[in-house]
CSV table of C-alpha atoms in Angstrom, one decimal:
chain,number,residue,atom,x,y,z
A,1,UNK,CA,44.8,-16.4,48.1
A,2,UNK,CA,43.5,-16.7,51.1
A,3,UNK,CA,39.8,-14.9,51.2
A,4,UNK,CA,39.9,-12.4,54.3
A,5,UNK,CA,38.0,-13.1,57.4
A,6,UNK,CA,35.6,-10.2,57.9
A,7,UNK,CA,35.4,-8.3,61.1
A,8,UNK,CA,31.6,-8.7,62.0
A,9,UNK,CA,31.0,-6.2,65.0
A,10,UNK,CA,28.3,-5.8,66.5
A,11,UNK,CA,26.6,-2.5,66.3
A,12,UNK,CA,25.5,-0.5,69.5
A,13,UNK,CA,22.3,1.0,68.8
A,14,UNK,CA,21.7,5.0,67.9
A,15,UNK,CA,20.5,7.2,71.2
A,16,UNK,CA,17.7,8.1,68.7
A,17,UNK,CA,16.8,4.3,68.8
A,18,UNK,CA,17.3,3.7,72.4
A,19,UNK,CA,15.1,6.8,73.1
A,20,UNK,CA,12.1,6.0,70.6
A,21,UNK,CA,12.4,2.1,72.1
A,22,UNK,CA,11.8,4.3,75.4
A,23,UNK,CA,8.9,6.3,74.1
A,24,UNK,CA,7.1,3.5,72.0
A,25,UNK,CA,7.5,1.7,75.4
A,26,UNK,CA,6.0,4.5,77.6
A,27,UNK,CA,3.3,5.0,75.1
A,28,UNK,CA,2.3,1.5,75.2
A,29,UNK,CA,2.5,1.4,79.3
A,30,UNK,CA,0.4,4.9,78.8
A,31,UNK,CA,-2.6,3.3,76.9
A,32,UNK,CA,-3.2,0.4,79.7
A,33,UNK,CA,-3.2,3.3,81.7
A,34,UNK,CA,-5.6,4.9,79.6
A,35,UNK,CA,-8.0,2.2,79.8
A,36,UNK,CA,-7.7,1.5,83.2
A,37,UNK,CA,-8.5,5.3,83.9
A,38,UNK,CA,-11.5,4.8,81.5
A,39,UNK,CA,-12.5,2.3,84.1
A,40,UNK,CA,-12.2,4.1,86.9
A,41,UNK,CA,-9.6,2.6,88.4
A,42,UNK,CA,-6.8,4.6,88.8
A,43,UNK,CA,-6.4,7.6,91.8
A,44,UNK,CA,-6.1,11.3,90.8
A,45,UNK,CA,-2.8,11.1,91.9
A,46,UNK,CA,-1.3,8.6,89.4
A,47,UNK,CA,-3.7,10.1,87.0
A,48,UNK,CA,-1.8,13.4,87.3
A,49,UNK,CA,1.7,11.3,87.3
A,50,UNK,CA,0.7,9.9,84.2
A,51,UNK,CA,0.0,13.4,82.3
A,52,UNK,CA,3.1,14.2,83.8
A,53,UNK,CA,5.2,11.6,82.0
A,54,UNK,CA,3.0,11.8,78.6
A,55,UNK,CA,4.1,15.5,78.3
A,56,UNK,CA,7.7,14.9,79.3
A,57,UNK,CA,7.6,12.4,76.3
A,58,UNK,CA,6.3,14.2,74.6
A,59,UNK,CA,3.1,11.8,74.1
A,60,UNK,CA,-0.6,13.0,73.5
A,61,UNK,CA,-2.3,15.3,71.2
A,62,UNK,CA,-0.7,18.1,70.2
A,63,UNK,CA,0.2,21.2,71.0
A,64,UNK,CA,0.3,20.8,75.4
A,65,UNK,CA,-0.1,24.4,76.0
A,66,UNK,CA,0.8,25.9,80.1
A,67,UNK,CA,-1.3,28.3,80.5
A,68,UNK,CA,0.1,31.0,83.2
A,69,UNK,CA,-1.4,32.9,85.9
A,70,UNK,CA,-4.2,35.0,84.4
A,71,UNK,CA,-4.3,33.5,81.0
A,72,UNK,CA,-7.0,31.8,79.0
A,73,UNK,CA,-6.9,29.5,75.7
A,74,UNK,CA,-9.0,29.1,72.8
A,75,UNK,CA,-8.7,25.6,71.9
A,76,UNK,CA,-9.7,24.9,67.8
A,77,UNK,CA,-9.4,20.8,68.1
A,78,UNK,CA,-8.8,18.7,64.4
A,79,UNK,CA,-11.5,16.5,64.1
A,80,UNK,CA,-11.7,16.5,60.8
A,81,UNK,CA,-14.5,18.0,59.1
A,82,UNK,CA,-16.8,19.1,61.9
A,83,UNK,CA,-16.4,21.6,64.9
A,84,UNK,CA,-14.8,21.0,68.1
A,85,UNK,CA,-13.2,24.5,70.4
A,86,UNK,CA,-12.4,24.3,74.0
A,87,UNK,CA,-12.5,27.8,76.0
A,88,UNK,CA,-10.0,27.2,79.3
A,89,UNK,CA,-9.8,30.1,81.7
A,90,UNK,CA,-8.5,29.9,85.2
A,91,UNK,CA,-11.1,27.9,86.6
A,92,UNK,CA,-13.6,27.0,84.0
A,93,UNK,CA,-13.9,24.4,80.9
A,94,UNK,CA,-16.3,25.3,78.0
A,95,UNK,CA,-16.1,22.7,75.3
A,96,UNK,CA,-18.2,23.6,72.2
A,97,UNK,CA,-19.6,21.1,70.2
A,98,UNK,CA,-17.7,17.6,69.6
A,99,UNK,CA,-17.9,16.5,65.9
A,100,UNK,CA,-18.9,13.7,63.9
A,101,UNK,CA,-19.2,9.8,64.4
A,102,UNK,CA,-15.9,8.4,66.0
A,103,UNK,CA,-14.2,11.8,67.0
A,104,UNK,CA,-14.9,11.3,70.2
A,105,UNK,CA,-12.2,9.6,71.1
A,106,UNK,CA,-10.1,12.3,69.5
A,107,UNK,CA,-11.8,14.9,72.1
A,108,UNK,CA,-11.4,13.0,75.0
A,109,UNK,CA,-8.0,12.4,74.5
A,110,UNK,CA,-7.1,16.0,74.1
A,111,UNK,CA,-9.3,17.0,77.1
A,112,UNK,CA,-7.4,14.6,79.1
A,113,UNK,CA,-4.3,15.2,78.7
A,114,UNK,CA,-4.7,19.0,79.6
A,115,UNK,CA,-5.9,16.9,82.7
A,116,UNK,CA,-9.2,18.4,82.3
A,117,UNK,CA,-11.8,16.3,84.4
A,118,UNK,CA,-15.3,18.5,84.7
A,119,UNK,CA,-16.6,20.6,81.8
A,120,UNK,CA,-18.4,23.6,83.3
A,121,UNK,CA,-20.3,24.3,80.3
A,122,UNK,CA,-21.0,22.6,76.8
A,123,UNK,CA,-22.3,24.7,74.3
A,124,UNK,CA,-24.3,22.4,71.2
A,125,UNK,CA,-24.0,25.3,68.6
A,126,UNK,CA,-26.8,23.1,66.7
A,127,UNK,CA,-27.8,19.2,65.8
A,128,UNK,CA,-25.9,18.6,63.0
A,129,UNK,CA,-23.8,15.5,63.2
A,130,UNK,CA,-20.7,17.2,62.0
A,131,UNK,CA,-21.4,19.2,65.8
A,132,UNK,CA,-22.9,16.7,67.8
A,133,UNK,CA,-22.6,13.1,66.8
A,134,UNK,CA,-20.7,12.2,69.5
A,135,UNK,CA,-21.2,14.6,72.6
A,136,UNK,CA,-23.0,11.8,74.3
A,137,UNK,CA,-19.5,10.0,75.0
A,138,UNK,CA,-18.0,13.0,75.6
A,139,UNK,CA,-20.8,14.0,78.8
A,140,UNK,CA,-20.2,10.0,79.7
A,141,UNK,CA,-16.3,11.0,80.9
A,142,UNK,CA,-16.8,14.2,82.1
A,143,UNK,CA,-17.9,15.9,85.2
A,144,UNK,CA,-20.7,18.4,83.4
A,145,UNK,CA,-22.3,21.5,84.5
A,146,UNK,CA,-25.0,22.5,81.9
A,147,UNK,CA,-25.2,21.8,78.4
A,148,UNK,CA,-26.6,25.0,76.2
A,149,UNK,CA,-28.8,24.3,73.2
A,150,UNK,CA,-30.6,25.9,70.5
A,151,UNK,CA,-34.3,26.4,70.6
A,152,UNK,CA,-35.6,24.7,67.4
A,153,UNK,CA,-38.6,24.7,65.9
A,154,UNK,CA,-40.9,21.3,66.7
A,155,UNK,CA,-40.4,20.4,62.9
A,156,UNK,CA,-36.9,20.7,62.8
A,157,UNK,CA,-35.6,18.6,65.8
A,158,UNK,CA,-34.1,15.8,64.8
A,159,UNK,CA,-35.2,12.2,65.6
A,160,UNK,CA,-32.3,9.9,64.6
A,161,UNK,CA,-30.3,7.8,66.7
A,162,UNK,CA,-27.8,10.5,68.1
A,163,UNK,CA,-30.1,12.9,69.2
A,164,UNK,CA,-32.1,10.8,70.9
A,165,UNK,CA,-29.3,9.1,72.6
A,166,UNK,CA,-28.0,12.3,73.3
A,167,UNK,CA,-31.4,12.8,75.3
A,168,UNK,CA,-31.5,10.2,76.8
A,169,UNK,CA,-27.8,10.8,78.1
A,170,UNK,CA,-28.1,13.9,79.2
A,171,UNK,CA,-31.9,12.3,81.5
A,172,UNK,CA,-29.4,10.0,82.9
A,173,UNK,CA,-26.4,11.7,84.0
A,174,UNK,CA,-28.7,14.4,85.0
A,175,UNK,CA,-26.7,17.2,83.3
A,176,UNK,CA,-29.5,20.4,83.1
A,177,UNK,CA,-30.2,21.9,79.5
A,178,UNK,CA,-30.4,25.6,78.9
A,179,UNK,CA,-32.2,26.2,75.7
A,180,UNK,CA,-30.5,29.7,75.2
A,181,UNK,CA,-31.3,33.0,73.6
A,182,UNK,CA,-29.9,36.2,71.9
A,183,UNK,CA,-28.9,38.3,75.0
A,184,UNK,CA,-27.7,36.1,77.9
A,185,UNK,CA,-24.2,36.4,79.6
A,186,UNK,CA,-22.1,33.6,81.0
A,187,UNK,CA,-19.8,35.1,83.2
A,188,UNK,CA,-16.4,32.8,83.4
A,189,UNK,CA,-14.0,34.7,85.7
A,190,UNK,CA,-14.1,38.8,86.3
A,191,UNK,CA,-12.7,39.3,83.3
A,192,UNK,CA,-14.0,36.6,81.0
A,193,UNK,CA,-17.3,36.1,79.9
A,194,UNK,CA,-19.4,34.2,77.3
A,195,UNK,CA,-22.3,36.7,75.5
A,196,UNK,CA,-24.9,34.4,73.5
A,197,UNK,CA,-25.6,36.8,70.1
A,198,UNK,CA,-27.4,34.3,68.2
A,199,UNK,CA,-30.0,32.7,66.9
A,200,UNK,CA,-32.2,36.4,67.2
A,201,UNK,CA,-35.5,34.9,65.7
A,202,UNK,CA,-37.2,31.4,65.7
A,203,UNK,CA,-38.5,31.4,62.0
A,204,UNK,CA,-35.6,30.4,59.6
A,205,UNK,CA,-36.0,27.5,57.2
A,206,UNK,CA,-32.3,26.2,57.4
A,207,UNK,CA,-31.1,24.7,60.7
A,208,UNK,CA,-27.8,26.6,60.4
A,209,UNK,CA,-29.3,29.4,61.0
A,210,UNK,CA,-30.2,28.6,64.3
A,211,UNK,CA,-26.6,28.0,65.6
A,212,UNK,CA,-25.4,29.8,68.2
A,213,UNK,CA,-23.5,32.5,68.0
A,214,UNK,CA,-20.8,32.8,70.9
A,215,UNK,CA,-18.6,35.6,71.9
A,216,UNK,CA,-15.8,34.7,74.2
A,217,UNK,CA,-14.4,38.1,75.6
A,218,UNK,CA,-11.6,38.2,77.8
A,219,UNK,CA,-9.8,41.7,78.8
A,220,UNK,CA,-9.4,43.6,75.5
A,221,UNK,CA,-9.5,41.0,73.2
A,222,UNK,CA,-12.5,38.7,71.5
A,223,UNK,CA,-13.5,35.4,69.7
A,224,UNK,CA,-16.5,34.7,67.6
A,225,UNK,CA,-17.8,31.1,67.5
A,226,UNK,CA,-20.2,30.8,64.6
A,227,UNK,CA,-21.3,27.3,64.2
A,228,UNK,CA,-22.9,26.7,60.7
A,229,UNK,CA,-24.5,30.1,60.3
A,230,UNK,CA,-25.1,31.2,57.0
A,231,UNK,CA,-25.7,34.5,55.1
A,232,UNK,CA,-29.4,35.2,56.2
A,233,UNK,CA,-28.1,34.7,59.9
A,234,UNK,CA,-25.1,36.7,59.5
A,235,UNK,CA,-26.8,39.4,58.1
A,236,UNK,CA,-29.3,39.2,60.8
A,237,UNK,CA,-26.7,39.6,63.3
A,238,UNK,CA,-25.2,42.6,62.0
A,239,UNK,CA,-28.4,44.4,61.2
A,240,UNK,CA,-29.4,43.8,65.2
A,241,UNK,CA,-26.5,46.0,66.4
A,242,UNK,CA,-25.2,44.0,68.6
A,243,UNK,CA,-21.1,43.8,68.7
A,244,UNK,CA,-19.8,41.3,66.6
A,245,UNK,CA,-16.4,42.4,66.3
A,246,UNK,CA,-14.1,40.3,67.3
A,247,UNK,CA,-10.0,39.6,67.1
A,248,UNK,CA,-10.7,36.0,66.3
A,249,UNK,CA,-12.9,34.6,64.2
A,250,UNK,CA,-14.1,30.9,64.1
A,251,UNK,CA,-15.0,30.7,60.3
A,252,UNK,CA,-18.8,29.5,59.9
A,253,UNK,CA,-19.3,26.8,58.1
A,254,UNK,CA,-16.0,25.4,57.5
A,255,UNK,CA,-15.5,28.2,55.0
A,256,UNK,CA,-18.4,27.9,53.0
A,257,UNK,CA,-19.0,30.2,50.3
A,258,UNK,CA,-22.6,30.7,51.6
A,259,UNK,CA,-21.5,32.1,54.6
A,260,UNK,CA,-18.5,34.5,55.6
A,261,UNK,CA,-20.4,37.6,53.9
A,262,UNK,CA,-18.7,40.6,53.1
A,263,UNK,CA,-20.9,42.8,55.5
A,264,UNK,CA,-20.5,40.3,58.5
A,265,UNK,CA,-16.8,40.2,57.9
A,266,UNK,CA,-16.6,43.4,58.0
A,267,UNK,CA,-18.5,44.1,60.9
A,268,UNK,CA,-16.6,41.4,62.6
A,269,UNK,CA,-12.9,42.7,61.2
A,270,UNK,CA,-11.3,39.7,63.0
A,271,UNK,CA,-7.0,40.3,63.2
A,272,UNK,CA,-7.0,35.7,62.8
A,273,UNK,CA,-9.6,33.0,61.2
A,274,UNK,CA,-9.5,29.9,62.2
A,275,UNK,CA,-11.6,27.4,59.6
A,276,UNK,CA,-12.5,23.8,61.3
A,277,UNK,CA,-12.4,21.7,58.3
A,278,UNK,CA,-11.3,17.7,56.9
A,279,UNK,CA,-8.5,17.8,54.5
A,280,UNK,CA,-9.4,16.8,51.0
A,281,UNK,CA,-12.8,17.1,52.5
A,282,UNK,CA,-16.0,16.7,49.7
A,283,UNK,CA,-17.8,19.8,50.4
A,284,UNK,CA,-14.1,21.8,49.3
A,285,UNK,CA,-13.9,23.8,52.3
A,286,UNK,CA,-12.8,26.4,52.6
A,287,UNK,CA,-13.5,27.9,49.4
A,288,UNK,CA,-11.1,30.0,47.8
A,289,UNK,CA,-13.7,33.1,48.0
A,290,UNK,CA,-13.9,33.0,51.7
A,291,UNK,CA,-10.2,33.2,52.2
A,292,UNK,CA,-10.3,36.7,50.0
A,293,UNK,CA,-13.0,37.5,51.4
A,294,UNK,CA,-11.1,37.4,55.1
A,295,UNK,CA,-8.4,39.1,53.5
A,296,UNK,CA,-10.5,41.7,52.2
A,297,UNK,CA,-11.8,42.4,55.3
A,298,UNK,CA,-8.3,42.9,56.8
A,299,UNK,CA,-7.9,39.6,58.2
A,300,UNK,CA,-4.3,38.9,58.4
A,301,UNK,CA,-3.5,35.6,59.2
A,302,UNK,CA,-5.7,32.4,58.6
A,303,UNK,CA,-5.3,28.6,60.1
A,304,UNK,CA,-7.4,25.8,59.5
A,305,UNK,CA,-7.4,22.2,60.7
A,306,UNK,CA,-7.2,20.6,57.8
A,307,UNK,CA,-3.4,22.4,57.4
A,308,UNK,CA,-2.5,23.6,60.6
A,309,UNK,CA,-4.2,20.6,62.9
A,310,UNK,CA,-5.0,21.4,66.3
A,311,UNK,CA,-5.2,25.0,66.8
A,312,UNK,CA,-4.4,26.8,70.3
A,313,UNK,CA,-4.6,30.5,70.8
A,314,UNK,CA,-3.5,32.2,74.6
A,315,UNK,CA,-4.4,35.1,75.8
A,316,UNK,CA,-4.1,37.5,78.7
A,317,UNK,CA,-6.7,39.7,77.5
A,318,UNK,CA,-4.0,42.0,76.0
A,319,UNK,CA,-1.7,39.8,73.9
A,320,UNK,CA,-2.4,37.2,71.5
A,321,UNK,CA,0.0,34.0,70.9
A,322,UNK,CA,-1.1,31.1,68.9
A,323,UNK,CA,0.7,27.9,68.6
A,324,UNK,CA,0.1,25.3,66.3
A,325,UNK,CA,0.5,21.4,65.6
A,326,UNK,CA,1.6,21.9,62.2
A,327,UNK,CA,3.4,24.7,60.5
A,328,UNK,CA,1.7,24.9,57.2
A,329,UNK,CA,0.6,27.4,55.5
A,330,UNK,CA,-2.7,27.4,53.9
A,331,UNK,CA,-3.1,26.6,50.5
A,332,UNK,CA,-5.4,27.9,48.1
C-alpha cells in the first residue's frame, strides 16, 4: 500500500502571538528609550509619547491610575520588604521613603511612568535602610523640592555608606533639608494637606520611635503614614491628643507585633490597612496578631504588598476607591 503523503500546512500564527510579538517588541524599543531618557537625551515631548504608548500596551508597573479633576492618590509601591508611598494631588508629588538596596529602580520606574518629573516633597520617615537605602538615586532623577527628616539624637545618626552618600547628595544637588517636628502643616492644595504628628519627644532609645508620623488629609477623608513606630511611640501619640484617626492606615512596621497596639488602633479606627511588607519575608510580617488586632478595631479591609503588590487608593475627599495589582486576598 501506498503510505499517504501528508498535508504539511503551514500554520498562521494566533492574534495572541502576533500581539505579544508586538508588545515584547514595544517593550524592548521602550527600554532604549528608557536609557536614553536616563541620559538626558530625549525631549519632553517624546518622553510623554513614550508613556503614552507604554500605557496603551499596557507596559510599566502596575496599576496606571488617571486621576480626575479634583482627585488625589495614595500610592503604597511593592518594594519588597521596606516602605515606599507616593501622595499625588493636583499639582504636587510627595514620595515617602524609597526602600532598601536595589529598589530604586523599582521607584523610578513607577514614578515615571505616572510621568512624574519633580518631587515637591520627600519625606525620610527615619534611617533605616529598609526606608532609605536608596533615596539618593531617587533625588539623582528627580526635580526635588525639600527633603523632610527626623531630628536624631547625635548618638544615633547613622555613619554607614548610605547615609553619608545620602548627605553628600543631597550638598550637591542642593536639595534643602527640613529636620521636622510634631506640629507643622504642609499645605498641598486648599483642600489637602500634610500635618507632621510625630516624633513628640527627642529621648527614645529605639530609632523607630523617631519616625515620622504623617497625616495626609484631603476633604473628609485621612491617611496615616507611620514608618517603623513602635508601641512606646504609638502610645505617645495617642496620649498627646492630637488626631490620629484616620480612614487609612499605613501599618507600622510591616505589621510587627510590637507595634499596631490595641489603644493606637483604636484611636486611629482606620475603615483600610495597608501593610508594606516582602513575601516570605524573615521577620514574618505581618503577624497574625496584628491582622486581629486591625479587625478588632473595626478595620474592614486589609492589603499588603507582599499579596496585593502595588497598592493605589483615589480619593476626592469624599469617596474612597482602591485598585490593586493583584487580586489576592491576604492570608493568615
Amino acid at each position: 500500500m501506498k503510505p499517504t503523503k501528508l498535508n504539511h500546512r503551514k500554520r498562521r500564527p494566533s492574534t495572541k502571538l502576533i500581539v505579544n510579538t508586538i508588545k515584547n517588541t514595544a517593550r524592548f524599543v521602550l527600554l532604549v528609550i528608557a536609557l536614553i531618557i536616563g541620559a538626558g537625551e530625549l525631549s519632553s515631548g517624546v518622553l510623554t509619547k513614550s508613556l503614552e504608548i507604554a500605557r496603551a500596551l499596557d507596559c510599566g508597573p502596575k496599576p496606571y491610575v488617571e486621576l480626575a479633576e479634583g482627585e488625589s492618590s495614595v500610592s503604597f509601591i511593592d518594594i519588597g520588604q521596606g516602605d515606599c508611598e507616593l501622595i499625588r494631588t493636583t499639582n504636587h508629588n510627595v514620595l515617602i521613603d524609597s526602600g532598601d538596596v536595589h529598589m530604586a529602580g523599582v521607584v523610578i520606574n513607577f514614578l515615571r511612568h505616572l510621568g512624574i518629573t519633580k518631587l515637591d516633597m520627600v519625606i525620610i520617615t527615619h534611617p533605616h535602610d529598609d526606608h532609605y537605602a536608596e533615596m539618593a538615586d531617587v533625588l539623582e532623577r528627580f526635580d526635588v523640592g525639600q527633603v523632610i527628616m527626623p531630628r536624631l539624637p547625635d548618638d544615633m545618626v547613622p555613619t554607614d555608606y548610605n547615609y553619608v552618600n545620602l548627605m553628600r547628595t543631597l550638598e550637591k544637588l542642593e536639595i534643602p533639608i527640613r529636620y521636622t517636628k510634631a506640629g507643622e502643616c504642609f499645605v498641598l492644595e486648599d483642600d489637602c494637606h500634610i500635618d507632621i504628628l510625630s516624633p513628640i519627644y527627642d529621648d527614645y532609645d529605639d530609632m523607630n520611635n523617631f519616625s515620622i508620623v504623617a497625616r495626609f488629609v484631603h476633604g473628609e477623608r485621612s491617611f496615616l503614614f507611620t514608618g517603623d513606630l513602635e508601641r512606646m511611640g504609638e502610645l505617645d501619640l495617642v496620649e498627646s491628643g492630637v488626631e490620629i484617626k484616620s480612614d487609612v492606615l499605613k501599618v507600622p512596621h510591616h505589621g510587627s507585633a510590637n507595634s499596631s497596639s490595641e489603644e493606637f488602633l483604636s484611636a486611629v479606627s482606620p475603615e483600610i490597612a495597608v501593610i508594606s511588607a516582602g513575601a516570605d519575608n524573615s521577620f514574618q510580617h505581618p503577624r497574625t496578631a496584628v491582622i486581629y488586632r486591625l479587625k478588632d478595631a473595626g478595620c474592614s479591609t486589609t492589603y499588603s504588598t507582599s499579596n496585593n503588590g502595588n497598592v493605589v487608593i483615589v480619593t476626592n475627599g469624599t469617596d474612597l476607591r482602591v485598585v490593586v495589582e493583584k487580586n489576592y486576598a491576604l492570608v493568615l
